[in-house]
Coordinates of C-alpha atoms and ligand atoms in Angstrom, one line a residue:
Chain A
M1 CA -18.4 -7.5 345.4
P2 CA -18.1 -10.9 343.5
I3 CA -14.7 -11.5 341.9
E4 CA -14.8 -12.7 337.4
L5 CA -11.9 -12.6 336.0
H6 CA -12.7 -13.6 332.4
D7 CA -10.0 -15.4 330.7
V8 CA -7.0 -13.8 332.4
T9 CA -3.7 -14.7 329.7
H10 CA -0.5 -12.8 332.4
V11 CA 2.8 -12.5 330.9
Y12 CA 5.5 -11.9 332.5
M13 CA 8.7 -10.3 330.4
P14 CA 6.3 -10.6 327.7
D15 CA 7.8 -9.9 324.2
T16 CA 11.3 -11.4 325.0
P17 CA 12.9 -14.6 325.1
H18 CA 12.7 -15.0 328.7
A19 CA 8.4 -13.9 328.2
V20 CA 6.8 -16.5 330.2
V21 CA 3.9 -17.7 330.8
A22 CA 2.0 -17.1 334.1
L23 CA -1.2 -17.9 333.2
A24 CA -3.2 -18.8 329.9
G25 CA -6.4 -18.3 329.9
V26 CA -8.5 -18.3 333.2
N27 CA -12.2 -18.4 333.8
L28 CA -12.9 -17.7 337.2
K29 CA -16.2 -16.3 339.4
I30 CA -15.7 -15.6 343.2
E31 CA -18.9 -15.2 344.4
D32 CA -19.4 -13.0 347.7
G33 CA -19.4 -15.1 351.3
E34 CA -17.7 -18.3 349.5
A35 CA -13.9 -19.2 350.9
L36 CA -12.2 -20.5 347.8
G37 CA -8.7 -22.5 348.0
I38 CA -6.1 -22.7 346.1
I39 CA -4.0 -25.0 345.4
G40 CA -1.4 -25.9 342.6
P41 CA 2.7 -27.0 342.8
T42 CA 5.2 -24.0 342.5
G43 CA 4.8 -22.4 339.8
S44 CA 1.5 -23.1 338.7
G45 CA 0.5 -19.3 339.0
K46 CA -0.9 -19.6 342.0
S47 CA 0.9 -15.7 342.9
T48 CA -0.1 -14.4 339.5
L49 CA -3.9 -15.1 339.9
V50 CA -3.5 -13.1 343.1
Q51 CA -1.9 -10.7 342.5
H52 CA -4.5 -9.6 339.9
L53 CA -7.6 -9.6 342.5
N54 CA -6.7 -6.6 343.4
G55 CA -5.0 -4.7 340.0
L56 CA -1.4 -4.9 341.3
L57 CA -0.1 -6.8 337.9
K58 CA -2.8 -5.8 334.4
P59 CA -3.3 -9.4 332.8
T60 CA -1.7 -9.1 329.7
R61 CA -4.8 -10.3 327.4
G62 CA -8.6 -10.8 329.5
R63 CA -10.8 -9.3 331.3
V64 CA -10.3 -8.8 335.6
V65 CA -14.3 -6.8 337.0
V66 CA -14.4 -7.0 341.0
D67 CA -18.1 -5.8 341.5
G68 CA -18.5 -5.3 338.7
H69 CA -15.6 -3.0 337.7
N70 CA -13.5 -3.9 335.1
L71 CA -9.7 -3.3 336.9
A72 CA -8.7 -1.8 333.7
D73 CA -10.6 1.0 332.9
K74 CA -10.1 4.1 333.7
G75 CA -12.7 5.1 336.0
T76 CA -12.1 2.6 338.4
S77 CA -10.4 3.5 341.4
L78 CA -7.7 0.8 342.1
R79 CA -7.9 3.0 346.2
A80 CA -10.7 2.2 346.3
I81 CA -10.2 -1.7 344.9
R82 CA -7.4 -2.3 347.3
R83 CA -9.6 -0.9 350.2
K84 CA -11.7 -3.9 350.0
V85 CA -9.4 -6.4 348.8
G86 CA -7.0 -7.3 351.6
V87 CA -4.5 -8.9 350.3
I88 CA -1.0 -10.4 352.9
F89 CA 1.7 -12.1 350.3
Q90 CA 3.3 -14.6 350.4
Y91 CA 6.2 -12.9 352.0
P92 CA 4.6 -10.4 354.3
E93 CA 7.4 -9.2 356.2
H94 CA 8.8 -8.2 353.3
Q95 CA 5.8 -5.2 353.4
L96 CA 7.2 -3.9 356.9
F97 CA 9.2 -1.2 357.1
E98 CA 7.9 1.5 360.0
E99 CA 9.7 2.2 363.3
T100 CA 7.2 0.7 365.2
V101 CA 5.2 -2.8 365.1
A102 CA 1.7 -0.5 365.6
K103 CA 2.7 2.3 363.5
D104 CA 3.6 -0.6 360.6
I105 CA 0.2 -1.8 361.7
A106 CA -1.6 1.0 361.7
F107 CA -0.5 2.7 358.5
G108 CA -2.9 0.6 356.0
P109 CA -6.1 2.1 357.1
L110 CA -3.8 5.7 357.9
N111 CA -3.9 5.9 354.4
T112 CA -7.7 5.6 353.8
G113 CA -8.7 8.0 355.4
V114 CA -9.8 5.5 358.8
N115 CA -9.8 8.5 362.0
S116 CA -6.7 8.3 364.2
A117 CA -9.2 7.8 367.4
E118 CA -10.2 4.5 365.3
I119 CA -6.8 3.7 364.1
G120 CA -5.7 2.7 368.1
Q121 CA -8.8 0.2 368.1
R122 CA -7.8 -1.1 365.9
V123 CA -3.9 -1.7 366.0
Q124 CA -5.0 -3.3 369.6
N125 CA -7.5 -5.6 367.9
A126 CA -5.7 -6.3 365.4
M127 CA -2.5 -7.6 367.4
A128 CA -5.1 -9.5 369.5
M129 CA -6.0 -10.7 366.7
V130 CA -2.7 -12.3 365.6
G131 CA -1.1 -14.0 368.8
L132 CA 1.0 -10.3 369.7
P133 CA 1.3 -8.8 372.9
P134 CA 0.3 -5.6 373.6
E135 CA 4.0 -4.9 374.5
L136 CA 5.7 -5.3 371.4
A137 CA 3.4 -2.8 370.1
D138 CA 6.4 -0.1 370.4
R139 CA 9.6 -2.6 369.1
S140 CA 11.1 -1.6 366.2
P141 CA 9.0 -4.3 363.4
F142 CA 12.8 -6.0 362.5
E143 CA 13.9 -7.0 366.0
L144 CA 11.6 -10.4 366.6
S145 CA 11.1 -13.9 365.4
G146 CA 9.4 -14.9 361.6
G147 CA 6.5 -15.7 363.5
Q148 CA 6.8 -12.6 364.9
M149 CA 6.9 -10.4 362.4
R150 CA 4.8 -12.4 359.6
R151 CA 2.2 -12.0 362.5
V152 CA 2.8 -8.2 361.8
A153 CA 2.3 -8.1 358.4
I154 CA -0.7 -10.1 358.9
A155 CA -2.7 -8.2 361.3
G156 CA -1.7 -3.9 359.1
V157 CA -4.3 -6.2 356.5
L158 CA -6.8 -6.9 358.6
A159 CA -6.6 -3.1 360.2
M160 CA -8.2 -2.4 357.2
R161 CA -11.4 -4.6 357.2
P162 CA -11.5 -6.0 353.9
Q163 CA -14.3 -7.6 352.9
V164 CA -12.3 -9.8 350.8
L165 CA -9.7 -10.8 352.2
V166 CA -7.2 -12.9 350.3
L167 CA -4.6 -14.7 351.3
D168 CA -1.2 -16.3 350.2
E169 CA 0.2 -18.7 352.2
P170 CA -0.4 -17.0 355.2
T171 CA 1.2 -19.9 357.6
A172 CA 4.2 -20.0 356.9
G173 CA 6.6 -19.7 359.8
L174 CA 3.7 -19.7 361.8
D175 CA 3.9 -22.2 365.3
P176 CA 1.1 -24.7 365.6
R177 CA -0.9 -22.7 367.8
G178 CA -0.7 -19.5 365.9
R179 CA -1.6 -20.9 362.9
N180 CA -4.8 -22.3 364.9
D181 CA -5.7 -19.0 366.0
I182 CA -4.8 -17.1 363.1
L183 CA -7.5 -19.4 360.6
K184 CA -10.5 -19.4 363.8
H185 CA -10.2 -15.9 363.7
I186 CA -10.0 -15.6 359.7
Q187 CA -13.0 -17.8 359.9
E188 CA -15.0 -16.1 362.5
L189 CA -14.3 -12.7 360.1
H190 CA -16.0 -14.9 357.5
T191 CA -19.0 -17.2 358.5
Q192 CA -19.8 -13.4 361.9
H193 CA -19.0 -10.8 359.0
G194 CA -19.2 -12.7 355.6
V195 CA -15.8 -11.8 354.5
T196 CA -15.1 -13.6 351.5
L197 CA -12.1 -16.0 351.7
I198 CA -9.7 -16.9 349.5
I199 CA -6.8 -18.5 350.4
V200 CA -3.1 -20.1 349.3
S201 CA -2.1 -22.6 350.6
H202 CA 0.8 -26.1 350.8
N203 CA -1.1 -26.4 353.7
M204 CA -3.5 -29.0 352.9
E205 CA -4.5 -29.3 356.0
D206 CA -5.4 -25.5 356.7
I207 CA -7.3 -25.6 353.1
A208 CA -9.3 -28.9 354.3
R209 CA -9.5 -26.6 357.5
M210 CA -10.7 -23.2 356.3
T211 CA -12.4 -23.5 352.2
K212 CA -15.4 -25.4 350.5
R213 CA -14.5 -24.6 347.3
L214 CA -11.2 -25.9 345.9
V215 CA -8.9 -24.8 342.0
V216 CA -6.3 -26.1 341.3
M217 CA -3.8 -24.9 339.2
E218 CA -0.7 -26.2 337.3
G219 CA 1.3 -24.9 334.1
G220 CA -1.4 -21.7 334.1
R221 CA -4.5 -22.6 334.4
I222 CA -7.8 -24.9 336.4
Q223 CA -7.1 -27.7 335.8
M224 CA -10.4 -28.9 338.7
D225 CA -12.6 -26.6 340.5
G226 CA -14.6 -28.1 342.7
S227 CA -16.1 -29.1 346.5
T228 CA -13.1 -29.3 349.0
A229 CA -14.0 -33.2 349.6
Q230 CA -14.4 -33.7 346.5
V231 CA -11.0 -32.6 345.0
F232 CA -9.3 -33.6 347.9
A233 CA -10.3 -37.7 347.3
E234 CA -8.5 -37.5 344.0
T235 CA -5.9 -38.5 345.9
E236 CA -4.5 -40.4 342.9
R237 CA -4.4 -37.1 340.3
L238 CA -3.1 -35.1 343.6
T239 CA 0.3 -37.0 343.8
E240 CA 0.3 -37.2 340.3
M241 CA 0.9 -33.2 339.9
G242 CA 2.7 -33.2 343.7
M243 CA 0.4 -32.1 345.7
G244 CA -0.2 -33.8 349.2
T245 CA -3.8 -34.5 350.0
P246 CA -4.5 -34.0 354.3
Q247 CA -2.9 -36.6 356.5
V248 CA -6.2 -37.7 356.7
V249 CA -7.3 -38.3 354.3
M250 CA -4.1 -40.1 352.7
V251 CA -5.2 -42.7 356.0
M252 CA -8.7 -42.6 354.3
A253 CA -6.3 -43.9 351.6
G254 CA -4.7 -46.4 353.0
L255 CA -7.7 -48.5 354.3
R256 CA -9.2 -48.3 350.9
R257 CA -6.4 -50.1 349.4
R258 CA -6.5 -52.6 352.0
G259 CA -10.3 -53.4 351.5
Y260 CA -11.4 -50.8 354.2
C261 CA -14.8 -49.1 352.8
V262 CA -14.1 -46.0 354.5
R263 CA -14.5 -42.3 352.5
L264 CA -12.4 -40.1 351.6
D265 CA -13.4 -37.7 351.2
V266 CA -13.2 -36.7 355.1
Q267 CA -11.3 -33.4 356.0
T268 CA -10.2 -33.3 359.6
V269 CA -9.3 -35.6 362.2
A270 CA -12.9 -35.8 364.0
E271 CA -14.4 -36.7 360.9
A272 CA -11.7 -39.5 360.2
R273 CA -12.6 -40.8 363.6
D274 CA -15.9 -40.9 363.1
E275 CA -15.6 -42.5 359.2
I276 CA -13.1 -45.1 361.4
L277 CA -14.9 -45.9 363.9
S278 CA -18.5 -46.5 362.1
C279 CA -16.5 -49.1 359.8
L280 CA -15.3 -50.7 362.9
K281 CA -18.6 -51.5 363.6
R282 CA -20.0 -52.3 360.5
G283 CA -17.9 -54.8 361.2
Q284 CA -15.9 -54.6 358.2
A285 CA -11.7 -54.4 359.9
G286 CA -10.6 -57.1 362.3
A287 CA -10.2 -54.9 365.5
Chain B
M1 CA 30.0 -31.7 368.1
I2 CA 28.3 -28.9 369.5
S3 CA 28.1 -28.0 373.1
A4 CA 26.3 -25.2 374.7
R5 CA 26.5 -25.0 378.7
G6 CA 25.2 -22.0 380.6
L7 CA 24.8 -20.6 377.3
S8 CA 21.9 -17.1 378.0
H9 CA 22.7 -14.5 374.7
H10 CA 20.3 -11.6 375.1
Y11 CA 19.2 -8.6 372.5
G12 CA 19.6 -5.4 373.7
S13 CA 19.5 -3.5 376.5
G14 CA 18.3 -1.4 379.0
D15 CA 14.5 -1.5 379.0
K16 CA 15.0 -2.5 374.9
R17 CA 16.7 -5.9 376.9
V18 CA 14.9 -9.2 375.0
E19 CA 16.0 -12.8 377.4
A20 CA 15.8 -14.5 373.7
L21 CA 18.2 -17.1 375.6
S22 CA 19.3 -18.2 379.2
D23 CA 20.9 -20.6 380.4
I24 CA 20.9 -23.7 377.8
N25 CA 22.8 -26.8 378.3
L26 CA 22.6 -28.6 375.4
T27 CA 25.2 -31.4 373.4
V28 CA 24.7 -33.2 370.1
E29 CA 26.1 -35.9 369.1
A30 CA 28.0 -36.1 365.7
G31 CA 25.9 -38.4 363.0
E32 CA 23.0 -37.2 364.7
F33 CA 19.6 -36.1 363.0
V34 CA 18.3 -33.6 365.9
A35 CA 14.4 -31.7 365.4
I36 CA 13.7 -28.0 367.6
I37 CA 10.8 -27.8 367.5
G38 CA 9.6 -24.4 369.9
P39 CA 6.4 -21.6 369.6
N40 CA 7.4 -18.0 367.7
G41 CA 9.6 -16.3 369.4
S42 CA 11.3 -19.3 371.6
G43 CA 14.9 -18.6 371.0
K44 CA 15.2 -21.4 368.2
S45 CA 17.1 -19.0 365.3
T46 CA 18.7 -17.2 367.9
L47 CA 20.2 -20.3 369.8
A48 CA 20.8 -21.5 365.2
K49 CA 23.1 -18.6 364.9
H50 CA 25.1 -19.6 368.3
M51 CA 26.1 -22.7 366.1
N52 CA 27.6 -20.8 363.4
A53 CA 28.3 -18.1 365.5
L54 CA 26.3 -15.4 363.5
L55 CA 25.9 -14.7 367.6
L56 CA 27.9 -15.0 370.3
P57 CA 27.0 -15.8 374.5
S58 CA 26.2 -13.6 375.8
E59 CA 26.7 -16.1 379.0
G60 CA 28.5 -18.7 379.1
V61 CA 29.7 -21.0 376.1
M62 CA 29.4 -22.4 373.2
E63 CA 32.0 -24.6 371.6
I64 CA 31.3 -25.9 367.8
K65 CA 33.7 -29.3 367.5
G66 CA 35.7 -28.3 370.7
M67 CA 35.8 -24.5 369.6
D68 CA 35.1 -21.6 371.4
T69 CA 32.4 -19.3 369.7
R70 CA 34.2 -16.4 371.3
D71 CA 37.3 -17.3 370.1
S72 CA 37.4 -14.8 366.8
T73 CA 40.2 -17.1 365.2
N74 CA 37.2 -20.1 365.3
L75 CA 35.6 -18.2 363.0
W76 CA 35.9 -19.1 359.6
E77 CA 36.7 -23.1 360.8
I78 CA 33.5 -22.7 362.0
R79 CA 31.6 -21.3 360.1
R80 CA 32.7 -23.9 357.7
V81 CA 32.4 -26.9 359.6
A82 CA 28.3 -26.0 360.5
G83 CA 26.6 -24.3 357.6
M84 CA 23.6 -23.4 357.6
V85 CA 20.3 -23.1 355.5
F86 CA 17.9 -20.2 355.7
Q87 CA 13.7 -20.0 354.9
N88 CA 13.4 -17.9 352.2
P89 CA 15.0 -19.5 349.3
D90 CA 14.6 -16.4 347.1
N91 CA 17.4 -14.2 350.2
Q92 CA 19.6 -16.8 350.2
M93 CA 20.6 -16.9 346.2
V94 CA 23.9 -14.3 346.0
A95 CA 25.0 -15.2 342.4
T96 CA 23.2 -15.4 338.6
M97 CA 24.2 -19.0 337.7
V98 CA 24.0 -21.9 340.1
E99 CA 27.4 -23.0 339.6
E100 CA 28.7 -19.8 341.0
D101 CA 26.1 -19.7 343.8
V102 CA 27.5 -23.2 344.7
A103 CA 30.8 -21.7 344.6
F104 CA 30.3 -18.9 346.6
G105 CA 30.9 -20.4 350.3
P106 CA 34.4 -21.7 349.6
E107 CA 35.8 -19.1 347.8
N108 CA 34.7 -17.1 350.4
L109 CA 37.4 -19.7 352.2
G110 CA 39.7 -19.2 349.9
I111 CA 39.9 -22.7 348.3
P112 CA 42.2 -22.8 345.1
A113 CA 39.7 -22.4 342.1
D114 CA 40.4 -25.8 340.6
E115 CA 39.7 -27.3 343.9
I116 CA 36.2 -25.6 343.6
R117 CA 35.9 -26.1 340.4
R118 CA 36.1 -30.4 341.4
R119 CA 33.8 -29.9 344.6
V120 CA 30.4 -27.7 342.3
P121 CA 29.6 -31.0 339.9
A122 CA 30.3 -33.0 343.3
A123 CA 27.8 -31.5 346.1
L124 CA 25.0 -30.7 343.1
T125 CA 25.1 -34.6 342.4
S126 CA 24.7 -35.1 346.2
V127 CA 21.8 -32.5 345.7
E128 CA 20.2 -34.0 342.4
M129 CA 20.9 -31.4 340.5
A130 CA 23.2 -31.5 338.3
G131 CA 23.2 -30.9 334.8
F132 CA 21.0 -27.4 336.4
E133 CA 25.1 -25.9 336.8
R134 CA 24.7 -23.2 333.7
H135 CA 20.7 -22.0 335.3
A136 CA 19.4 -19.0 336.9
P137 CA 18.3 -19.3 340.1
H138 CA 15.6 -17.7 340.3
H139 CA 14.0 -19.8 337.5
L140 CA 14.7 -22.8 339.7
S141 CA 11.4 -24.3 342.3
G142 CA 11.6 -23.2 344.9
G143 CA 12.9 -26.8 346.4
Q144 CA 15.1 -26.6 343.9
K145 CA 16.5 -23.4 345.1
Q146 CA 16.5 -25.3 349.2
R147 CA 18.8 -27.9 347.2
V148 CA 21.0 -25.3 346.2
A149 CA 21.8 -23.7 349.3
I150 CA 22.2 -27.1 350.5
A151 CA 24.6 -27.9 347.9
G152 CA 26.7 -24.7 348.2
I153 CA 27.0 -25.6 352.2
L154 CA 29.0 -29.8 351.3
A155 CA 31.5 -27.3 348.7
M156 CA 32.6 -26.4 352.0
Q157 CA 32.3 -29.2 353.6
P158 CA 31.1 -29.1 356.8
E159 CA 30.5 -31.7 359.1
I160 CA 26.8 -30.0 360.8
I161 CA 24.3 -29.1 358.3
I162 CA 22.4 -26.3 360.7
L163 CA 18.3 -25.9 358.8
D164 CA 16.0 -23.2 359.7
E165 CA 12.4 -23.9 358.8
P166 CA 13.9 -24.5 355.3
T167 CA 10.6 -26.1 354.3
A168 CA 8.5 -23.5 355.1
M169 CA 8.0 -21.5 351.9
L170 CA 7.4 -25.1 349.6
D171 CA 5.2 -27.0 348.0
P172 CA 4.8 -31.2 349.3
A173 CA 6.8 -31.9 346.4
G174 CA 9.9 -29.1 347.4
R175 CA 8.9 -30.6 351.3
R176 CA 9.7 -33.8 350.3
E177 CA 12.9 -33.4 348.0
V178 CA 14.7 -30.9 350.5
L179 CA 13.1 -33.4 353.2
R180 CA 15.2 -36.9 351.5
T181 CA 18.2 -34.8 350.5
V182 CA 19.1 -33.7 354.2
E183 CA 17.6 -37.2 355.7
K184 CA 20.0 -39.2 353.0
L185 CA 23.5 -37.1 354.4
N186 CA 23.0 -38.0 357.9
R187 CA 22.4 -41.7 356.8
E188 CA 25.1 -41.9 354.2
R189 CA 27.5 -39.6 354.8
G190 CA 26.8 -39.2 358.7
M191 CA 26.8 -35.4 358.6
T192 CA 25.2 -33.9 361.9
V193 CA 21.6 -32.4 361.5
V194 CA 20.0 -29.5 363.1
H195 CA 16.5 -28.8 361.7
I196 CA 14.2 -26.9 362.9
T197 CA 10.4 -27.0 361.6
H198 CA 7.0 -26.0 362.3
F199 CA 5.6 -29.1 360.7
M200 CA 5.2 -32.1 363.6
D201 CA 5.0 -34.7 360.4
E202 CA 8.9 -34.1 359.4
V203 CA 10.0 -34.6 363.3
V204 CA 9.2 -38.0 363.3
H205 CA 12.4 -39.5 362.1
A206 CA 14.6 -37.5 363.9
D207 CA 17.0 -39.2 366.0
R208 CA 16.3 -36.7 369.0
V209 CA 13.2 -33.1 369.3
L210 CA 14.3 -30.7 371.5
V211 CA 10.9 -28.9 372.6
M212 CA 12.0 -25.6 372.8
N213 CA 9.8 -22.7 375.2
E214 CA 10.5 -18.8 376.4
G215 CA 14.0 -19.4 375.9
G216 CA 14.9 -23.0 377.4
V217 CA 15.4 -26.6 376.4
A218 CA 11.3 -27.4 377.7
L219 CA 11.2 -31.0 376.8
E220 CA 13.3 -33.2 374.7
G221 CA 13.5 -36.8 373.9
K222 CA 12.6 -39.6 370.5
P223 CA 9.8 -37.6 368.2
K224 CA 8.0 -41.2 369.8
D225 CA 8.6 -40.2 373.3
V226 CA 7.9 -36.7 373.3
F227 CA 4.6 -36.8 370.6
A228 CA 3.6 -39.1 373.0
R229 CA 3.1 -36.4 375.7
V230 CA -0.3 -34.7 373.1
Q231 CA -0.9 -32.6 376.1
L232 CA 1.5 -30.6 377.9
L233 CA 3.0 -30.2 374.0
K234 CA -0.7 -28.3 373.1
D235 CA 0.5 -26.8 376.9
F236 CA 3.2 -25.6 374.9
G237 CA 1.1 -24.0 371.8
L238 CA 2.2 -26.8 369.8
D239 CA 0.9 -29.8 368.1
V240 CA 1.3 -34.0 367.0
P241 CA 1.4 -35.0 364.0
A242 CA -2.5 -35.6 362.5
V243 CA -2.6 -38.8 362.3
A244 CA -0.7 -39.3 365.5
E245 CA -4.2 -37.6 366.4
L246 CA -6.2 -39.4 364.8
A247 CA -4.6 -42.2 366.9
H248 CA -5.1 -40.8 369.6
E249 CA -8.8 -40.6 368.9
L250 CA -9.1 -44.0 367.6
R251 CA -7.6 -45.3 371.0
S252 CA -9.1 -42.7 373.3
H253 CA -12.6 -44.0 371.5
G254 CA -11.1 -48.5 372.5
V255 CA -9.7 -49.6 369.4
H256 CA -6.6 -50.7 370.0
V257 CA -3.3 -49.2 368.3
A258 CA -0.5 -48.9 369.9
D259 CA 0.0 -44.7 371.2
D260 CA 3.5 -44.4 369.4
I261 CA 2.0 -43.8 365.6
M262 CA 3.5 -41.2 364.2
T263 CA 3.1 -42.2 359.9
V264 CA -0.5 -42.9 358.1
D265 CA 1.7 -46.1 357.3
E266 CA 1.8 -47.5 360.6
L267 CA -1.7 -46.5 361.1
V268 CA -2.4 -48.4 358.3
D269 CA -0.6 -51.2 359.6
A270 CA -2.5 -51.1 363.1
L271 CA -6.1 -50.9 361.2
C272 CA -5.6 -53.7 359.6
P273 CA -3.5 -56.5 361.3
Ligands
LIG301 N1 17.1 -8.6 365.9 C1 16.6 -9.0 367.1 N2 16.6 -7.4 367.9 C2 15.9 -7.5 369.0 N3 15.2 -8.4 369.3 C3 15.1 -9.9 368.8 C4 16.2 -10.2 367.6 N4 15.6 -11.6 367.1 C5 14.4 -12.1 367.8 N5 14.2 -11.4 368.9 C6 13.8 -11.7 370.1 O1 14.1 -12.8 371.1 C7 13.6 -13.8 371.0 C8 13.5 -15.3 370.3 O2 14.3 -15.2 368.7 P1 14.3 -16.1 368.2 O3 13.5 -15.1 366.3 O4 15.2 -16.9 368.5 O5 12.8 -17.1 367.7 P2 11.8 -18.5 367.2 O6 12.0 -19.1 368.1 O7 13.0 -19.1 366.0 O8 10.8 -18.1 367.0 P3 9.8 -17.9 365.1 O9 9.8 -19.9 364.8 O10 8.7 -16.9 365.2 O11 11.2 -18.5 363.9 C9 12.3 -13.6 370.7 O12 11.9 -12.5 371.6 C10 12.7 -12.0 369.6 O13 11.5 -11.1 369.1
LIG302 MG1 13.1 -17.8 363.5

């Protein structure tokens, strides 16, 4: 189910002195099975954009089309769309409200008519995916650490088994292993089950690892759109926009400035290592 | 400045009892910059809340500048001496204008109004937010909001700042702003800093790192020494900064770089003699 944004503009508090243009004519087409990253400074419109993808916000101008259905059409069932497009918001702990962790995770699937026999299975499964030990199932979600709450919120969306998974800052507050494990499971949903991923993050390492295509937003507009490696290679432009690049790209840029002709389009520690090693072998470095 | 002896904390009771901290012994010296890392649920936030008496020990003692947190007559002085900044900037803003927000803490302490009027602009200047007095907090960027939150603490003239994942929600520029501010307060004013984070690259400039695991301090030392223990950290579910890992990888492939590299510049220098 491809998602298309046609000339989408969103104005908060329109017709008031406080009107804010959060999106200004955004055009974007996301195909089935893509892994798309969205980065940009605070206030650049990322979270606003994401909330259009399942109809939580309506464009002030322009059209959002999901799987051929214009979300603004009367005949389009937003409920059906939300079953397929799962969104994990920036502060997912605000989405928690049930008495126990298990009930909280079960809420979404119950609501979309999954039968109770299957629910237990889905809850267990989702808890395992986000690394929540089974003994937390009966705890109140409000008696958890920050990172544990976030895991519950993520599990709730995973339990819906959406076809498109939208994650707004998915790993904020997660410890490194939690981040790794959860991203690995999400990656598997993508590679093995063809789930489309749309990931908004300030964490460049996560973006580098999870996405193939990267969109950079600034001032409510899409400023760059290309393969993740190509976009990150533009270190100077990104730095000017207040964005970072992954540390390994910064190392490569530093080496380039010292006269080594290493590639900039590396994404992982392993790629950086191999590139530096082969550069050393080519005899370009003194060491 | 901060001293915990045999400190334990449990939440709830009976079969709902959760052991969050067990037998913590810890001292933080005046002017020290201590970073705390550790997996989710390891007790970092619980420990932080003991440092300004938001929680009281189930067992053992916590003293802030010699004041026992269990003695309720110390409460306001402890909260003044040790200020706390949390993760979500939006939950911390209480007023409709930046200057009111900064004044909130000192007002609570009963500081006279004309003194507050002197302190607010000074605090905003220290976090490089002078000129934003009359702005609405919810229109600020995440990094700016966190700096206003820090200003609110500075206006109480504290000696310790405790930051519980202050940068988790921020973009890279916001993270840099907040870190620079905190490091400056530590360096130039000798402010004692306790900084909890999951970003390993934010830890490299601390004087000391505490690694928490399952309610106890599992490892502590200078950042270089702690990050040299790549495998042990991985066993705890933690990580080392990407640069440290790259250096480690290069070294194990026979490239001669030192074993305590933690920053991009250090690695580039090491490779370009
Ligand atoms: N209000 C509460 N009631 C009951 N148990 C709690 C409460 N808050 C935290 N806990 C439990 O206490 C333990 C320590 O939690 P704490 O919040 O100190 O962890 P943390 O290290 O700050 O984790 P994180 O990295 O996720 O923020 C965890 O097992 C957690 O589930
Ligand atoms: Mg915490």
